[in-house]
Amino acid sequence: MGSEQAGLGAQAGATAQADLGTQTGAGAQTGAEAQAGAGTQAGVGAQAGAGAADAIALKVALASEHHLEGVPKIELARRHGLSRFQVARLLDEARAEGIVRIEVVDPTAAGRDLSPLAERLGISSVTVAVARPGEAPRAAIARQVAGLLLRHLREGGRLGVAWSRTLMHLPAALDALPAADIVQLVGPVSTAGHSTAQSSALVHELGARSGGQVWALPTPLIVDSSQVAASLRSMEEVRTALDAADGLDVATVSVGAWANGASTLWSRLRPAEQQRALDAGVVAEICGILLGESGAVWHSAVEDRVIGVRPDQLRRARVIAAIPAVGHPEAVLAAARSGLVDDIVLAPELAEQVEALLG
């Protein structure tokens, strides 16, 4: 009995070994087939990769010859053995895939930098605003002011804004503003064709874009007497707006020449006061601040009636000045010499006049 069981066990073991050997052989065969399959797939992948690389190389060649060398599409077709329709399709694909990138550069976008003139004037920069077709000269100047403003204003900063017929174009030139507070630098004024409402609307519109606090100045630029001005300055909303100018980081102002139609303040003075300022050598005005040819501030009874930013407040800020007064280069020199402005934006004609005046 024991010997029969032993024989059965030996037979079972032999059968198991035979089955195992069969399985091992099958596994080896399967492995070999898998390797062969992988080799076939690798070969197909290599061919596909080579094909893709050739297609890219062809697009690069066509794009280079067409866009850089100016080779016409019909000539490209002849050179590369393609039809004109194939050439057109491949060039379109080259653009869609980023092989060809078309860049349009507007030479007027950044303005013309006159570093040598800025150095002679002793300020940080002079930018010539070249008007685009159909663009008003004042709008072109405001566009360049907007570019400088975005370059220097930082998140959390404080921007001072003075209204003028030039700076009223600022909102149209600004897509967005950094998160900043806005301070109105001078009270509202009205000029021919423009109301005081537009003056106040400017700071509120800029404030809405920046999302910061707005300090509006709800008073006229100039009043009839120093007593009235003192009374208005004592009002809380006026006092807080004037005090907010102590912390300016950047300010945008407009420089007017001291002449009829060239300064918003001129028409607010009596003829005798206009003449006294002329006799004193006043040639320019910034935010109601009158300047002589040397840049010195002219102190008179007029400044007691003006409600707005003080010279010392402007000197602590980075001040960008728009100067549209073509025909009055002396106003540019006075502004630069005053120490009140850092960057000047002006029309090409005025830049030439300033250079001629400097000699």
CSV table of C-alpha atoms in Angstrom, one decimal:
chain,number,residue,atom,x,y,z
A,1,MET,CA,0.0,0.0,0.0
A,2,GLY,CA,2.8,2.4,0.9
A,3,SER,CA,4.7,1.5,-2.3
A,4,GLU,CA,1.6,2.2,-4.4
A,5,GLN,CA,1.1,5.6,-2.8
A,6,ALA,CA,4.8,6.4,-3.4
A,7,GLY,CA,4.4,5.5,-7.0
A,8,LEU,CA,1.3,7.6,-7.4
A,9,GLY,CA,3.1,10.6,-5.8
A,10,ALA,CA,6.1,10.2,-8.1
A,11,GLN,CA,3.8,10.0,-11.1
A,12,ALA,CA,1.9,13.2,-10.0
A,13,GLY,CA,5.2,15.0,-9.5
A,14,ALA,CA,6.4,14.1,-12.9
A,15,THR,CA,3.1,15.3,-14.5
A,16,ALA,CA,3.3,18.6,-12.6
A,17,GLN,CA,6.9,19.1,-13.7
A,18,ALA,CA,5.9,18.4,-17.3
A,19,ASP,CA,3.0,20.9,-17.1
A,20,LEU,CA,5.3,23.5,-15.5
A,21,GLY,CA,7.8,23.0,-18.3
A,22,THR,CA,5.0,23.5,-20.9
A,23,GLN,CA,3.9,26.7,-19.1
A,24,THR,CA,7.5,28.0,-19.0
A,25,GLY,CA,7.9,27.4,-22.7
A,26,ALA,CA,4.7,29.2,-23.4
A,27,GLY,CA,5.8,32.1,-21.2
A,28,ALA,CA,9.1,32.3,-23.1
A,29,GLN,CA,7.3,32.3,-26.4
A,30,THR,CA,4.9,35.0,-25.2
A,31,GLY,CA,7.8,37.1,-24.0
A,32,ALA,CA,9.5,36.7,-27.4
A,33,GLU,CA,6.3,37.8,-29.1
A,34,ALA,CA,6.0,40.7,-26.8
A,35,GLN,CA,9.5,41.8,-27.5
A,36,ALA,CA,8.9,41.5,-31.2
A,37,GLY,CA,5.7,43.5,-30.9
A,38,ALA,CA,7.4,46.2,-28.9
A,39,GLY,CA,10.1,46.4,-31.5
A,40,THR,CA,7.5,46.8,-34.2
A,41,GLN,CA,5.8,49.6,-32.2
A,42,ALA,CA,9.1,51.4,-31.6
A,43,GLY,CA,9.8,51.2,-35.3
A,44,VAL,CA,6.4,52.7,-36.1
A,45,GLY,CA,6.9,55.5,-33.5
A,46,ALA,CA,10.3,56.3,-34.9
A,47,GLN,CA,8.9,56.6,-38.4
A,48,ALA,CA,6.0,58.8,-37.1
A,49,GLY,CA,8.5,61.0,-35.2
A,50,ALA,CA,10.7,61.4,-38.2
A,51,GLY,CA,7.6,62.3,-40.3
A,52,ALA,CA,6.5,65.0,-37.8
A,53,ALA,CA,10.0,66.5,-37.7
A,54,ASP,CA,10.1,66.6,-41.5
A,55,ALA,CA,6.8,68.3,-41.6
A,56,ILE,CA,7.9,71.0,-39.1
A,57,ALA,CA,11.2,71.4,-41.1
A,58,LEU,CA,9.2,72.0,-44.3
A,59,LYS,CA,7.0,74.6,-42.6
A,60,VAL,CA,10.0,76.4,-41.2
A,61,ALA,CA,11.7,76.4,-44.6
A,62,LEU,CA,8.6,77.7,-46.4
A,63,ALA,CA,7.9,80.4,-43.7
A,64,SER,CA,11.5,81.6,-43.7
A,65,GLU,CA,11.7,81.8,-47.5
A,66,HIS,CA,8.3,83.5,-47.8
A,67,HIS,CA,8.4,86.0,-44.8
A,68,LEU,CA,12.1,86.7,-44.5
A,69,GLU,CA,13.3,86.4,-48.1
A,70,GLY,CA,10.1,87.5,-49.8
A,71,VAL,CA,9.8,84.4,-52.1
A,72,PRO,CA,6.3,84.3,-53.7
A,73,LYS,CA,4.1,81.3,-53.0
A,74,ILE,CA,4.2,80.1,-56.6
A,75,GLU,CA,8.0,80.0,-56.5
A,76,LEU,CA,7.9,78.1,-53.2
A,77,ALA,CA,5.6,75.5,-54.8
A,78,ARG,CA,8.1,75.1,-57.7
A,79,ARG,CA,11.1,74.8,-55.4
A,80,HIS,CA,9.6,72.2,-53.1
A,81,GLY,CA,7.5,70.2,-55.5
A,82,LEU,CA,4.2,71.3,-54.0
A,83,SER,CA,1.0,72.9,-55.3
A,84,ARG,CA,0.2,76.5,-54.5
A,85,PHE,CA,-2.7,75.3,-52.3
A,86,GLN,CA,-0.4,73.1,-50.3
A,87,VAL,CA,2.0,76.0,-49.8
A,88,ALA,CA,-0.8,78.2,-48.6
A,89,ARG,CA,-2.1,75.6,-46.2
A,90,LEU,CA,1.3,74.9,-44.7
A,91,LEU,CA,2.0,78.6,-44.2
A,92,ASP,CA,-1.4,79.0,-42.5
A,93,GLU,CA,-0.5,76.0,-40.2
A,94,ALA,CA,2.9,77.6,-39.5
A,95,ARG,CA,1.1,80.7,-38.1
A,96,ALA,CA,-1.5,78.6,-36.2
A,97,GLU,CA,1.2,76.5,-34.6
A,98,GLY,CA,3.4,79.5,-33.6
A,99,ILE,CA,6.2,78.8,-36.0
A,100,VAL,CA,5.4,82.2,-37.6
A,101,ARG,CA,4.6,85.1,-35.2
A,102,ILE,CA,3.6,88.5,-36.6
A,103,GLU,CA,4.4,91.5,-34.5
A,104,VAL,CA,3.0,95.0,-35.3
A,105,VAL,CA,5.1,97.8,-33.7
A,106,ASP,CA,3.5,101.2,-33.4
A,107,PRO,CA,6.4,103.7,-33.3
A,108,THR,CA,4.2,106.3,-31.7
A,109,ALA,CA,3.2,104.0,-28.8
A,110,ALA,CA,6.1,104.9,-26.5
A,111,GLY,CA,6.7,108.4,-27.8
A,112,ARG,CA,10.1,109.7,-28.9
A,113,ASP,CA,12.5,109.9,-26.0
A,114,LEU,CA,14.6,113.1,-26.0
A,115,SER,CA,17.2,112.1,-23.3
A,116,PRO,CA,19.7,114.8,-24.4
A,117,LEU,CA,17.0,117.5,-24.0
A,118,ALA,CA,16.0,116.1,-20.6
A,119,GLU,CA,19.6,116.3,-19.5
A,120,ARG,CA,19.9,119.9,-20.6
A,121,LEU,CA,16.7,120.7,-18.7
A,122,GLY,CA,17.8,118.9,-15.6
A,123,ILE,CA,14.7,116.6,-15.4
A,124,SER,CA,14.2,112.9,-15.6
A,125,SER,CA,12.6,112.6,-19.1
A,126,VAL,CA,11.2,114.4,-22.1
A,127,THR,CA,8.8,112.6,-24.3
A,128,VAL,CA,7.6,113.8,-27.7
A,129,ALA,CA,4.0,112.8,-28.3
A,130,VAL,CA,3.4,112.1,-32.0
A,131,ALA,CA,-0.3,112.1,-32.9
A,132,ARG,CA,-1.7,109.1,-34.7
A,133,PRO,CA,-3.9,109.7,-37.8
A,134,GLY,CA,-7.1,111.4,-36.6
A,135,GLU,CA,-5.9,111.9,-33.1
A,136,ALA,CA,-5.9,115.3,-31.5
A,137,PRO,CA,-2.5,116.7,-30.3
A,138,ARG,CA,-3.8,117.0,-26.7
A,139,ALA,CA,-5.1,113.4,-26.8
A,140,ALA,CA,-1.7,112.2,-28.0
A,141,ILE,CA,0.0,114.0,-25.1
A,142,ALA,CA,-2.4,112.4,-22.6
A,143,ARG,CA,-1.7,109.0,-24.1
A,144,GLN,CA,2.0,109.4,-23.3
A,145,VAL,CA,1.2,110.8,-19.9
A,146,ALA,CA,-0.8,107.7,-19.2
A,147,GLY,CA,2.1,105.4,-20.2
A,148,LEU,CA,4.4,107.2,-17.8
A,149,LEU,CA,1.8,107.1,-15.1
A,150,LEU,CA,1.5,103.4,-15.3
A,151,ARG,CA,5.3,103.0,-15.3
A,152,HIS,CA,5.7,104.9,-12.0
A,153,LEU,CA,2.5,104.4,-10.0
A,154,ARG,CA,2.6,101.3,-7.7
A,155,GLU,CA,-0.1,99.3,-6.1
A,156,GLY,CA,-1.2,101.0,-2.9
A,157,GLY,CA,0.2,104.4,-4.0
A,158,ARG,CA,-1.4,107.8,-4.1
A,159,LEU,CA,-2.0,109.6,-7.4
A,160,GLY,CA,-2.6,113.4,-7.6
A,161,VAL,CA,-4.6,114.6,-10.7
A,162,ALA,CA,-5.1,118.1,-11.9
A,163,TRP,CA,-7.8,118.8,-14.5
A,164,SER,CA,-6.9,120.4,-17.9
A,165,ARG,CA,-8.1,120.3,-21.5
A,166,THR,CA,-5.3,117.8,-22.1
A,167,LEU,CA,-5.6,115.6,-19.0
A,168,MET,CA,-9.3,115.2,-19.6
A,169,HIS,CA,-8.2,112.6,-22.2
A,170,LEU,CA,-6.5,110.4,-19.6
A,171,PRO,CA,-9.4,108.0,-19.0
A,172,ALA,CA,-9.6,107.1,-22.7
A,173,ALA,CA,-5.8,106.4,-22.7
A,174,LEU,CA,-6.0,104.1,-19.6
A,175,ASP,CA,-7.3,100.6,-19.8
A,176,ALA,CA,-6.7,100.1,-16.1
A,177,LEU,CA,-5.0,101.6,-13.1
A,178,PRO,CA,-3.1,100.0,-10.2
A,179,ALA,CA,-5.0,99.9,-6.9
A,180,ALA,CA,-4.3,103.5,-5.7
A,181,ASP,CA,-5.9,106.4,-4.0
A,182,ILE,CA,-6.7,109.5,-6.1
A,183,VAL,CA,-6.3,113.1,-4.9
A,184,GLN,CA,-7.7,116.1,-6.8
A,185,LEU,CA,-5.0,118.7,-6.9
A,186,VAL,CA,-7.0,121.8,-7.8
A,187,GLY,CA,-10.6,122.9,-7.6
A,188,PRO,CA,-12.9,122.6,-10.6
A,189,VAL,CA,-12.5,125.1,-13.4
A,190,SER,CA,-14.6,125.9,-16.5
A,191,THR,CA,-13.2,126.9,-19.8
A,192,ALA,CA,-14.7,127.6,-23.2
A,193,GLY,CA,-16.5,124.4,-24.1
A,194,HIS,CA,-15.8,122.6,-20.8
A,195,SER,CA,-17.7,122.7,-17.5
A,196,THR,CA,-16.7,122.3,-13.9
A,197,ALA,CA,-18.6,119.0,-13.9
A,198,GLN,CA,-15.9,117.6,-16.2
A,199,SER,CA,-13.2,118.7,-13.8
A,200,SER,CA,-14.7,116.7,-10.9
A,201,ALA,CA,-15.7,113.8,-13.2
A,202,LEU,CA,-12.0,113.2,-14.1
A,203,VAL,CA,-10.9,112.2,-10.5
A,204,HIS,CA,-14.0,110.2,-9.8
A,205,GLU,CA,-13.6,108.2,-13.1
A,206,LEU,CA,-10.0,107.5,-12.3
A,207,GLY,CA,-10.9,106.6,-8.7
A,208,ALA,CA,-13.5,104.1,-10.0
A,209,ARG,CA,-10.8,102.4,-12.2
A,210,SER,CA,-8.3,102.3,-9.4
A,211,GLY,CA,-10.7,101.2,-6.7
A,212,GLY,CA,-9.0,103.4,-4.1
A,213,GLN,CA,-10.1,106.2,-1.9
A,214,VAL,CA,-10.9,109.5,-3.7
A,215,TRP,CA,-10.2,112.9,-2.2
A,216,ALA,CA,-12.2,115.4,-4.3
A,217,LEU,CA,-11.7,119.1,-3.9
A,218,PRO,CA,-15.2,120.7,-4.1
A,219,THR,CA,-14.1,124.3,-4.5
A,220,PRO,CA,-13.2,126.5,-7.4
A,221,LEU,CA,-9.6,126.9,-8.5
A,222,ILE,CA,-9.7,130.5,-7.5
A,223,VAL,CA,-12.2,132.6,-5.5
A,224,ASP,CA,-12.8,136.4,-5.2
A,225,SER,CA,-10.9,137.1,-2.0
A,226,SER,CA,-8.3,135.6,0.3
A,227,GLN,CA,-11.0,135.6,3.1
A,228,VAL,CA,-13.3,133.4,1.1
A,229,ALA,CA,-10.4,131.1,0.3
A,230,ALA,CA,-9.4,130.8,3.9
A,231,SER,CA,-13.0,130.0,4.9
A,232,LEU,CA,-13.2,127.3,2.3
A,233,ARG,CA,-9.9,125.8,3.3
A,234,SER,CA,-11.2,125.4,6.9
A,235,MET,CA,-14.0,123.1,5.7
A,236,GLU,CA,-13.3,119.5,6.7
A,237,GLU,CA,-13.7,118.0,3.2
A,238,VAL,CA,-11.5,120.7,1.7
A,239,ARG,CA,-8.9,120.5,4.4
A,240,THR,CA,-8.6,116.7,4.2
A,241,ALA,CA,-8.3,116.8,0.4
A,242,LEU,CA,-5.5,119.4,0.6
A,243,ASP,CA,-3.8,117.5,3.4
A,244,ALA,CA,-4.0,114.2,1.3
A,245,ALA,CA,-1.6,115.8,-1.2
A,246,ASP,CA,1.2,115.5,1.5
A,247,GLY,CA,1.5,111.8,0.7
A,248,LEU,CA,1.5,111.9,-3.1
A,249,ASP,CA,3.6,109.3,-4.9
A,250,VAL,CA,2.8,110.4,-8.5
A,251,ALA,CA,1.0,113.4,-9.8
A,252,THR,CA,-0.1,114.4,-13.3
A,253,VAL,CA,-0.4,118.1,-14.0
A,254,SER,CA,-0.6,120.4,-17.0
A,255,VAL,CA,1.7,123.4,-17.6
A,256,GLY,CA,0.1,126.4,-19.2
A,257,ALA,CA,1.9,129.4,-20.7
A,258,TRP,CA,1.0,132.8,-19.1
A,259,ALA,CA,-1.1,134.1,-22.0
A,260,ASN,CA,-4.8,134.3,-23.0
A,261,GLY,CA,-6.1,130.9,-23.9
A,262,ALA,CA,-3.0,129.1,-22.7
A,263,SER,CA,-3.7,129.1,-19.0
A,264,THR,CA,-6.9,128.2,-17.2
A,265,LEU,CA,-6.0,130.7,-14.4
A,266,TRP,CA,-5.5,133.6,-16.8
A,267,SER,CA,-9.2,134.2,-17.5
A,268,ARG,CA,-10.0,134.1,-13.8
A,269,LEU,CA,-7.9,137.2,-13.1
A,270,ARG,CA,-8.7,140.8,-13.7
A,271,PRO,CA,-6.9,142.5,-16.5
A,272,ALA,CA,-4.8,144.5,-14.0
A,273,GLU,CA,-3.7,141.3,-12.3
A,274,GLN,CA,-2.9,139.6,-15.6
A,275,GLN,CA,-0.6,142.6,-16.5
A,276,ARG,CA,1.0,142.7,-13.0
A,277,ALA,CA,2.0,139.0,-13.4
A,278,LEU,CA,3.4,139.7,-16.9
A,279,ASP,CA,5.3,142.7,-15.6
A,280,ALA,CA,6.7,140.5,-12.8
A,281,GLY,CA,8.1,138.1,-15.5
A,282,VAL,CA,5.5,135.3,-15.1
A,283,VAL,CA,5.7,132.9,-18.1
A,284,ALA,CA,4.0,129.7,-16.8
A,285,GLU,CA,1.4,128.3,-14.5
A,286,ILE,CA,1.0,124.9,-12.8
A,287,CYS,CA,-2.1,124.2,-10.7
A,288,GLY,CA,-2.5,127.9,-10.1
A,289,ILE,CA,1.1,128.3,-9.1
A,290,LEU,CA,2.7,131.1,-11.2
A,291,LEU,CA,6.3,130.7,-12.3
A,292,GLY,CA,8.9,133.2,-13.6
A,293,GLU,CA,11.4,132.4,-16.4
A,294,SER,CA,13.9,131.1,-13.9
A,295,GLY,CA,11.3,128.7,-12.4
A,296,ALA,CA,10.9,130.7,-9.2
A,297,VAL,CA,7.4,130.9,-7.8
A,298,TRP,CA,5.8,134.3,-8.0
A,299,HIS,CA,4.3,135.2,-4.6
A,300,SER,CA,1.5,137.6,-4.8
A,301,ALA,CA,-2.0,138.2,-3.5
A,302,VAL,CA,-3.3,135.9,-6.3
A,303,GLU,CA,-1.9,132.8,-4.6
A,304,ASP,CA,-4.0,133.6,-1.5
A,305,ARG,CA,-7.1,133.2,-3.5
A,306,VAL,CA,-6.1,129.9,-5.2
A,307,ILE,CA,-7.2,126.7,-3.6
A,308,GLY,CA,-5.0,123.7,-4.5
A,309,VAL,CA,-1.8,121.8,-4.1
A,310,ARG,CA,1.2,123.7,-2.7
A,311,PRO,CA,4.6,123.7,-4.4
A,312,ASP,CA,6.3,121.8,-1.6
A,313,GLN,CA,3.7,119.0,-1.9
A,314,LEU,CA,4.5,118.7,-5.6
A,315,ARG,CA,8.2,118.6,-5.1
A,316,ARG,CA,7.9,115.5,-2.9
A,317,ALA,CA,6.1,113.6,-5.6
A,318,ARG,CA,7.0,112.2,-9.0
A,319,VAL,CA,5.3,114.8,-11.3
A,320,ILE,CA,4.4,114.1,-14.9
A,321,ALA,CA,3.6,117.3,-16.8
A,322,ALA,CA,1.7,117.7,-20.0
A,323,ILE,CA,2.7,120.8,-21.9
A,324,PRO,CA,0.5,121.5,-24.9
A,325,ALA,CA,1.5,125.2,-25.2
A,326,VAL,CA,3.0,125.2,-28.7
A,327,GLY,CA,4.6,128.6,-29.3
A,328,HIS,CA,5.6,129.1,-25.7
A,329,PRO,CA,8.9,127.2,-25.1
A,330,GLU,CA,9.6,129.6,-22.2
A,331,ALA,CA,6.9,127.8,-20.2
A,332,VAL,CA,8.7,124.5,-20.6
A,333,LEU,CA,12.0,126.0,-19.4
A,334,ALA,CA,10.2,127.6,-16.4
A,335,ALA,CA,8.5,124.3,-15.5
A,336,ALA,CA,11.8,122.4,-15.7
A,337,ARG,CA,13.7,124.9,-13.7
A,338,SER,CA,11.1,125.1,-11.0
A,339,GLY,CA,11.8,121.7,-9.5
A,340,LEU,CA,8.1,121.0,-9.6
A,341,VAL,CA,8.2,118.5,-12.5
A,342,ASP,CA,10.2,115.4,-13.2
A,343,ASP,CA,8.8,114.2,-16.6
A,344,ILE,CA,7.6,116.4,-19.5
A,345,VAL,CA,5.4,115.3,-22.4
A,346,LEU,CA,5.0,117.7,-25.3
A,347,ALA,CA,4.2,118.0,-29.0
A,348,PRO,CA,7.0,117.7,-31.6
A,349,GLU,CA,6.7,121.4,-32.6
A,350,LEU,CA,7.2,122.5,-29.0
A,351,ALA,CA,10.2,120.2,-28.5
A,352,GLU,CA,11.8,121.8,-31.5
A,353,GLN,CA,11.0,125.3,-30.1
A,354,VAL,CA,12.6,124.4,-26.7
A,355,GLU,CA,15.7,123.2,-28.4
A,356,ALA,CA,16.0,126.3,-30.5
A,357,LEU,CA,15.5,128.5,-27.4
A,358,LEU,CA,18.3,126.6,-25.6
A,359,GLY,CA,20.5,127.2,-28.6
